[in-house]
């Protein structure tokens, strides 16, 4: 069992120990991971780090003490609302990540339905491709989860979701895009359904919020998903994903700022006096806000377009290259920087292919249904796109030759 040492260690010894431990981690700077990180270049990295250090210990709970943090947070929210269809009356909350943003949205949906409609046995209806964070939030909030299979196009089946709704349905969910396949649900149709039934409509754009608008500007067909879609109540978007900020920085945006009150906690039930918070956190790291603000201002629209272009170029190269390898196929459709590839030859064991890739140093994200390999690209993958295709070709040859059959070496990552 570890214990606090009796005597402190010198700073250099501590830093050397950290470097030694980190040497065992996967080297994301080489682009051999397609999960867990987002990186563009060293210039942005330095800006992120310096901005975070400028507020490394300030507590964003104390905005009376640190009004600069409030101004930074307000600007981050304002820039994001402008990007994602927020009107004059829209609002937002800065959170620690997509899980917290989604939790707050479901909390708000429950609380609004309880107050306005007296719903005490609430349920939420969502496609079965929606992130499992919704189930985790529902477990904590006392919500029944009704998952509905998606259609053959890997998008939410609006008619099937309507059939699962009842008078106790407090929220509908759509993804923009979903994580398993990278496809956009028909947000406009789901939002219209939610409006007719008086339900909260949440759009999970944690992955796509800061990427999809720029992919659309490059000429790709990206359906409307933003707050400006009639019937959309809230939208979650992670700045620490394709907003290219360090972790943890996310947003819960609402079309009507008054709806933030439904996820507010307020109490006077102790001796200290009134306490109020719009997040599940108390103490909030000021560095995360400062670094998000810095990343957005450093990149600007030009920088985000560059990121989108690099991602879509990498995807095109990888998809075409993999599809050309005998025995492999790319699952379609796929809308932005997420896609799945799999074996089309029944004699080819995709687990052995994954193990061969792992043996070469590529961290493999396994897809459960269908059995395949999942990629979530970010800008650095443009520099390794051709290299990855070559590695896949070698891995297929190794699998066919009976090499690298240690299936346990490849992870299922989500």
CSV table of N, CA, C and O in Angstrom, one decimal, residues 100-167:
chain,number,residue,atom,x,y,z
A,100,UNK,N,-20.6,15.5,-17.9
A,100,UNK,CA,-21.3,16.5,-17.0
A,100,UNK,C,-22.4,17.3,-17.8
A,100,UNK,O,-23.5,17.5,-17.3
A,101,UNK,N,-22.0,17.6,-19.0
A,101,UNK,CA,-23.0,18.4,-19.9
A,101,UNK,C,-24.3,17.6,-20.1
A,101,UNK,O,-25.4,18.1,-20.0
A,102,UNK,N,-24.1,16.3,-20.4
A,102,UNK,CA,-25.3,15.4,-20.6
A,102,UNK,C,-26.0,15.2,-19.3
A,102,UNK,O,-27.3,15.2,-19.3
A,103,UNK,N,-25.3,15.0,-18.2
A,103,UNK,CA,-26.0,14.9,-16.9
A,103,UNK,C,-26.9,16.1,-16.6
A,103,UNK,O,-28.1,16.0,-16.3
A,104,UNK,N,-26.3,17.3,-16.8
A,104,UNK,CA,-27.1,18.5,-16.6
A,104,UNK,C,-28.3,18.6,-17.5
A,104,UNK,O,-29.4,19.1,-17.0
A,105,UNK,N,-28.2,18.2,-18.7
A,105,UNK,CA,-29.3,18.3,-19.7
A,105,UNK,C,-30.4,17.4,-19.2
A,105,UNK,O,-31.6,17.8,-19.2
A,106,UNK,N,-30.1,16.1,-18.8
A,106,UNK,CA,-31.1,15.2,-18.4
A,106,UNK,C,-31.7,15.6,-17.0
A,106,UNK,O,-32.9,15.5,-16.8
A,107,UNK,N,-30.9,16.2,-16.2
A,107,UNK,CA,-31.4,16.8,-14.9
A,107,UNK,C,-32.4,17.9,-15.2
A,107,UNK,O,-33.5,17.9,-14.6
A,108,UNK,N,-32.1,18.7,-16.1
A,108,UNK,CA,-33.0,19.8,-16.5
A,108,UNK,C,-34.3,19.3,-17.1
A,108,UNK,O,-35.4,19.8,-16.7
A,109,UNK,N,-34.2,18.3,-18.0
A,109,UNK,CA,-35.4,17.8,-18.6
A,109,UNK,C,-36.3,17.1,-17.5
A,109,UNK,O,-37.5,17.3,-17.5
A,110,UNK,N,-35.7,16.4,-16.6
A,110,UNK,CA,-36.5,15.8,-15.5
A,110,UNK,C,-37.2,16.9,-14.6
A,110,UNK,O,-38.4,16.8,-14.3
A,111,UNK,N,-36.4,17.9,-14.2
A,111,UNK,CA,-36.9,18.9,-13.3
A,111,UNK,C,-38.0,19.7,-14.0
A,111,UNK,O,-39.0,20.1,-13.3
A,112,UNK,N,-37.8,20.0,-15.2
A,112,UNK,CA,-38.8,20.8,-15.9
A,112,UNK,C,-40.2,20.0,-16.0
A,112,UNK,O,-41.2,20.6,-15.8
A,113,UNK,N,-40.0,18.7,-16.4
A,113,UNK,CA,-41.3,17.9,-16.5
A,113,UNK,C,-41.9,17.7,-15.2
A,113,UNK,O,-43.2,17.6,-15.1
A,114,UNK,N,-41.1,17.6,-14.1
A,114,UNK,CA,-41.7,17.4,-12.8
A,114,UNK,C,-42.5,18.6,-12.4
A,114,UNK,O,-43.6,18.5,-11.8
A,115,UNK,N,-41.9,19.8,-12.6
A,115,UNK,CA,-42.5,21.0,-12.2
A,115,UNK,C,-43.7,21.4,-13.0
A,115,UNK,O,-44.7,21.9,-12.5
A,116,UNK,N,-43.6,21.2,-14.3
A,116,UNK,CA,-44.6,21.7,-15.2
A,116,UNK,C,-45.7,20.7,-15.5
A,116,UNK,O,-46.9,21.0,-15.8
A,117,UNK,N,-45.3,19.4,-15.5
A,117,UNK,CA,-46.3,18.4,-15.9
A,117,UNK,C,-46.5,17.3,-14.8
A,117,UNK,O,-47.3,16.4,-15.0
A,118,UNK,N,-45.9,17.5,-13.7
A,118,UNK,CA,-46.1,16.6,-12.6
A,118,UNK,C,-45.6,15.2,-12.9
A,118,UNK,O,-46.1,14.2,-12.3
A,119,UNK,N,-44.6,15.0,-13.7
A,119,UNK,CA,-44.1,13.7,-14.1
A,119,UNK,C,-43.2,13.1,-13.0
A,119,UNK,O,-42.1,13.6,-12.8
A,120,UNK,N,-43.6,12.0,-12.3
A,120,UNK,CA,-42.8,11.4,-11.3
A,120,UNK,C,-42.2,10.1,-11.6
A,120,UNK,O,-41.5,9.5,-10.9
A,121,UNK,N,-42.6,9.6,-12.8
A,121,UNK,CA,-42.0,8.3,-13.3
A,121,UNK,C,-41.4,8.6,-14.7
A,121,UNK,O,-41.8,8.0,-15.7
A,122,UNK,N,-40.4,9.5,-14.8
A,122,UNK,CA,-40.0,9.9,-16.1
A,122,UNK,C,-39.1,8.9,-16.9
A,122,UNK,O,-38.4,8.1,-16.3
A,123,UNK,N,-39.2,9.0,-18.2
A,123,UNK,CA,-38.4,8.2,-19.1
A,123,UNK,C,-37.8,9.1,-20.2
A,123,UNK,O,-38.3,10.2,-20.5
A,124,UNK,N,-36.7,8.6,-20.8
A,124,UNK,CA,-36.0,9.3,-21.9
A,124,UNK,C,-36.0,8.3,-23.0
A,124,UNK,O,-35.8,7.1,-22.8
A,125,UNK,N,-36.1,8.7,-24.3
A,125,UNK,CA,-36.1,7.9,-25.4
A,125,UNK,C,-34.9,8.3,-26.3
A,125,UNK,O,-34.8,9.5,-26.6
A,126,UNK,N,-34.1,7.4,-26.7
A,126,UNK,CA,-32.9,7.7,-27.5
A,126,UNK,C,-32.5,6.5,-28.4
A,126,UNK,O,-32.9,5.4,-28.1
A,127,UNK,N,-31.8,6.8,-29.5
A,127,UNK,CA,-31.3,5.7,-30.3
A,127,UNK,C,-30.3,4.9,-29.6
A,127,UNK,O,-29.6,5.4,-28.7
A,128,UNK,N,-30.2,3.6,-30.0
A,128,UNK,CA,-29.2,2.7,-29.3
A,128,UNK,C,-27.8,3.1,-29.6
A,128,UNK,O,-26.9,2.4,-29.1
A,129,UNK,N,-27.5,4.0,-30.5
A,129,UNK,CA,-26.2,4.5,-30.8
A,129,UNK,C,-25.8,5.7,-29.8
A,129,UNK,O,-24.6,6.1,-29.9
A,130,UNK,N,-26.7,6.2,-29.0
A,130,UNK,CA,-26.4,7.3,-28.1
A,130,UNK,C,-25.4,6.8,-27.1
A,130,UNK,O,-25.4,5.7,-26.7
A,131,UNK,N,-24.6,7.8,-26.6
A,131,UNK,CA,-23.5,7.5,-25.7
A,131,UNK,C,-24.1,6.9,-24.4
A,131,UNK,O,-25.2,7.3,-23.9
A,132,UNK,N,-23.4,6.0,-23.8
A,132,UNK,CA,-23.8,5.3,-22.5
A,132,UNK,C,-23.8,6.3,-21.4
A,132,UNK,O,-24.3,6.0,-20.3
A,133,UNK,N,-23.2,7.5,-21.5
A,133,UNK,CA,-23.3,8.5,-20.5
A,133,UNK,C,-24.8,8.8,-20.2
A,133,UNK,O,-25.1,9.2,-19.0
A,134,UNK,N,-25.7,8.7,-21.2
A,134,UNK,CA,-27.1,9.0,-20.9
A,134,UNK,C,-27.6,7.9,-19.9
A,134,UNK,O,-28.4,8.3,-19.0
A,135,UNK,N,-27.2,6.7,-20.0
A,135,UNK,CA,-27.7,5.7,-19.1
A,135,UNK,C,-27.1,5.9,-17.7
A,135,UNK,O,-27.8,5.7,-16.7
A,136,UNK,N,-25.8,6.4,-17.6
A,136,UNK,CA,-25.2,6.7,-16.3
A,136,UNK,C,-26.0,7.8,-15.7
A,136,UNK,O,-26.3,7.8,-14.5
A,137,UNK,N,-26.3,8.9,-16.4
A,137,UNK,CA,-27.0,10.0,-15.9
A,137,UNK,C,-28.4,9.5,-15.4
A,137,UNK,O,-28.9,9.9,-14.4
A,138,UNK,N,-29.1,8.7,-16.3
A,138,UNK,CA,-30.4,8.2,-15.9
A,138,UNK,C,-30.4,7.4,-14.6
A,138,UNK,O,-31.3,7.5,-13.8
A,139,UNK,N,-29.4,6.6,-14.4
A,139,UNK,CA,-29.3,5.8,-13.2
A,139,UNK,C,-29.2,6.7,-12.0
A,139,UNK,O,-29.9,6.5,-11.0
A,140,UNK,N,-28.5,7.8,-12.1
A,140,UNK,CA,-28.3,8.7,-10.9
A,140,UNK,C,-29.6,9.6,-10.7
A,140,UNK,O,-29.9,9.9,-9.6
A,141,UNK,N,-30.3,9.9,-11.8
A,141,UNK,CA,-31.4,10.8,-11.8
A,141,UNK,C,-32.8,10.1,-11.7
A,141,UNK,O,-33.8,10.8,-11.6
A,142,UNK,N,-32.8,8.8,-11.7
A,142,UNK,CA,-34.1,8.1,-11.6
A,142,UNK,C,-34.9,8.1,-12.8
A,142,UNK,O,-36.1,8.2,-12.8
A,143,UNK,N,-34.2,8.0,-14.0
A,143,UNK,CA,-34.9,8.1,-15.3
A,143,UNK,C,-34.9,6.7,-15.9
A,143,UNK,O,-33.9,6.0,-15.8
A,144,UNK,N,-36.0,6.3,-16.5
A,144,UNK,CA,-36.0,5.1,-17.3
A,144,UNK,C,-35.5,5.3,-18.7
A,144,UNK,O,-35.8,6.3,-19.3
A,145,UNK,N,-34.6,4.5,-19.1
A,145,UNK,CA,-34.0,4.7,-20.5
A,145,UNK,C,-34.6,3.7,-21.5
A,145,UNK,O,-34.7,2.5,-21.2
A,146,UNK,N,-35.1,4.3,-22.6
A,146,UNK,CA,-35.7,3.5,-23.6
A,146,UNK,C,-34.9,3.6,-24.9
A,146,UNK,O,-34.9,4.6,-25.6
A,147,UNK,N,-34.0,2.6,-25.1
A,147,UNK,CA,-33.1,2.6,-26.3
A,147,UNK,C,-33.9,2.0,-27.5
A,147,UNK,O,-34.4,0.9,-27.4
A,148,UNK,N,-33.7,2.6,-28.7
A,148,UNK,CA,-34.5,2.2,-29.9
A,148,UNK,C,-33.4,1.9,-31.0
A,148,UNK,O,-32.6,2.7,-31.2
A,149,UNK,N,-33.5,0.8,-31.6
A,149,UNK,CA,-32.6,0.4,-32.7
A,149,UNK,C,-32.6,1.5,-33.8
A,149,UNK,O,-33.6,2.0,-34.2
A,150,UNK,N,-31.4,1.8,-34.3
A,150,UNK,CA,-31.3,2.7,-35.4
A,150,UNK,C,-31.7,2.0,-36.7
A,150,UNK,O,-31.8,0.7,-36.8
A,151,UNK,N,-31.9,2.7,-37.8
A,151,UNK,CA,-32.3,2.1,-39.1
A,151,UNK,C,-31.1,1.6,-39.8
A,151,UNK,O,-29.9,1.7,-39.3
A,152,UNK,N,-31.3,1.1,-41.0
A,152,UNK,CA,-30.2,0.5,-41.8
A,152,UNK,C,-29.2,1.6,-42.2
A,152,UNK,O,-28.1,1.3,-42.5
A,153,UNK,N,-29.6,2.8,-42.1
A,153,UNK,CA,-28.7,3.9,-42.5
A,153,UNK,C,-27.9,4.4,-41.3
A,153,UNK,O,-27.2,5.4,-41.3
A,154,UNK,N,-28.0,3.6,-40.1
A,154,UNK,CA,-27.2,3.9,-38.9
A,154,UNK,C,-27.6,5.2,-38.3
A,154,UNK,O,-26.8,5.8,-37.5
A,155,UNK,N,-28.8,5.7,-38.5
A,155,UNK,CA,-29.4,6.9,-38.0
A,155,UNK,C,-30.6,6.6,-37.2
A,155,UNK,O,-31.3,5.6,-37.4
A,156,UNK,N,-31.0,7.5,-36.3
A,156,UNK,CA,-32.2,7.3,-35.4
A,156,UNK,C,-33.4,7.1,-36.3
A,156,UNK,O,-33.6,7.8,-37.3
A,157,UNK,N,-34.2,6.1,-35.9
A,157,UNK,CA,-35.5,5.8,-36.5
A,157,UNK,C,-36.5,6.6,-35.8
A,157,UNK,O,-37.0,6.3,-34.7
A,158,UNK,N,-37.0,7.7,-36.4
A,158,UNK,CA,-37.9,8.7,-35.8
A,158,UNK,C,-39.2,8.0,-35.5
A,158,UNK,O,-39.8,8.2,-34.4
A,159,UNK,N,-39.7,7.3,-36.4
A,159,UNK,CA,-41.0,6.6,-36.2
A,159,UNK,C,-41.0,5.6,-35.0
A,159,UNK,O,-41.9,5.5,-34.2
A,160,UNK,N,-39.9,4.9,-35.0
A,160,UNK,CA,-39.7,3.9,-33.9
A,160,UNK,C,-39.6,4.6,-32.6
A,160,UNK,O,-40.1,4.1,-31.5
A,161,UNK,N,-38.9,5.7,-32.5
A,161,UNK,CA,-38.7,6.4,-31.3
A,161,UNK,C,-40.1,7.0,-30.8
A,161,UNK,O,-40.4,7.0,-29.6
A,162,UNK,N,-40.8,7.5,-31.8
A,162,UNK,CA,-42.2,8.0,-31.5
A,162,UNK,C,-43.0,7.0,-30.8
A,162,UNK,O,-43.8,7.2,-29.9
A,163,UNK,N,-42.9,5.7,-31.3
A,163,UNK,CA,-43.7,4.6,-30.8
A,163,UNK,C,-43.3,4.3,-29.4
A,163,UNK,O,-44.1,3.7,-28.7
A,164,UNK,N,-42.1,4.6,-29.0
A,164,UNK,CA,-41.7,4.3,-27.6
A,164,UNK,C,-42.0,5.4,-26.6
A,164,UNK,O,-41.8,5.2,-25.4
A,165,UNK,N,-42.4,6.5,-27.1
A,165,UNK,CA,-42.8,7.6,-26.2
A,165,UNK,C,-44.1,7.4,-25.6
A,165,UNK,O,-45.0,6.7,-26.1
A,166,UNK,N,-44.3,8.0,-24.4
A,166,UNK,CA,-45.6,8.0,-23.7
A,166,UNK,C,-45.8,9.3,-23.0
A,166,UNK,O,-44.9,10.2,-23.1
A,167,UNK,N,-46.8,9.4,-22.1
A,167,UNK,CA,-47.0,10.6,-21.4
A,167,UNK,C,-45.9,10.9,-20.4
A,167,UNK,O,-45.8,12.1,-19.9
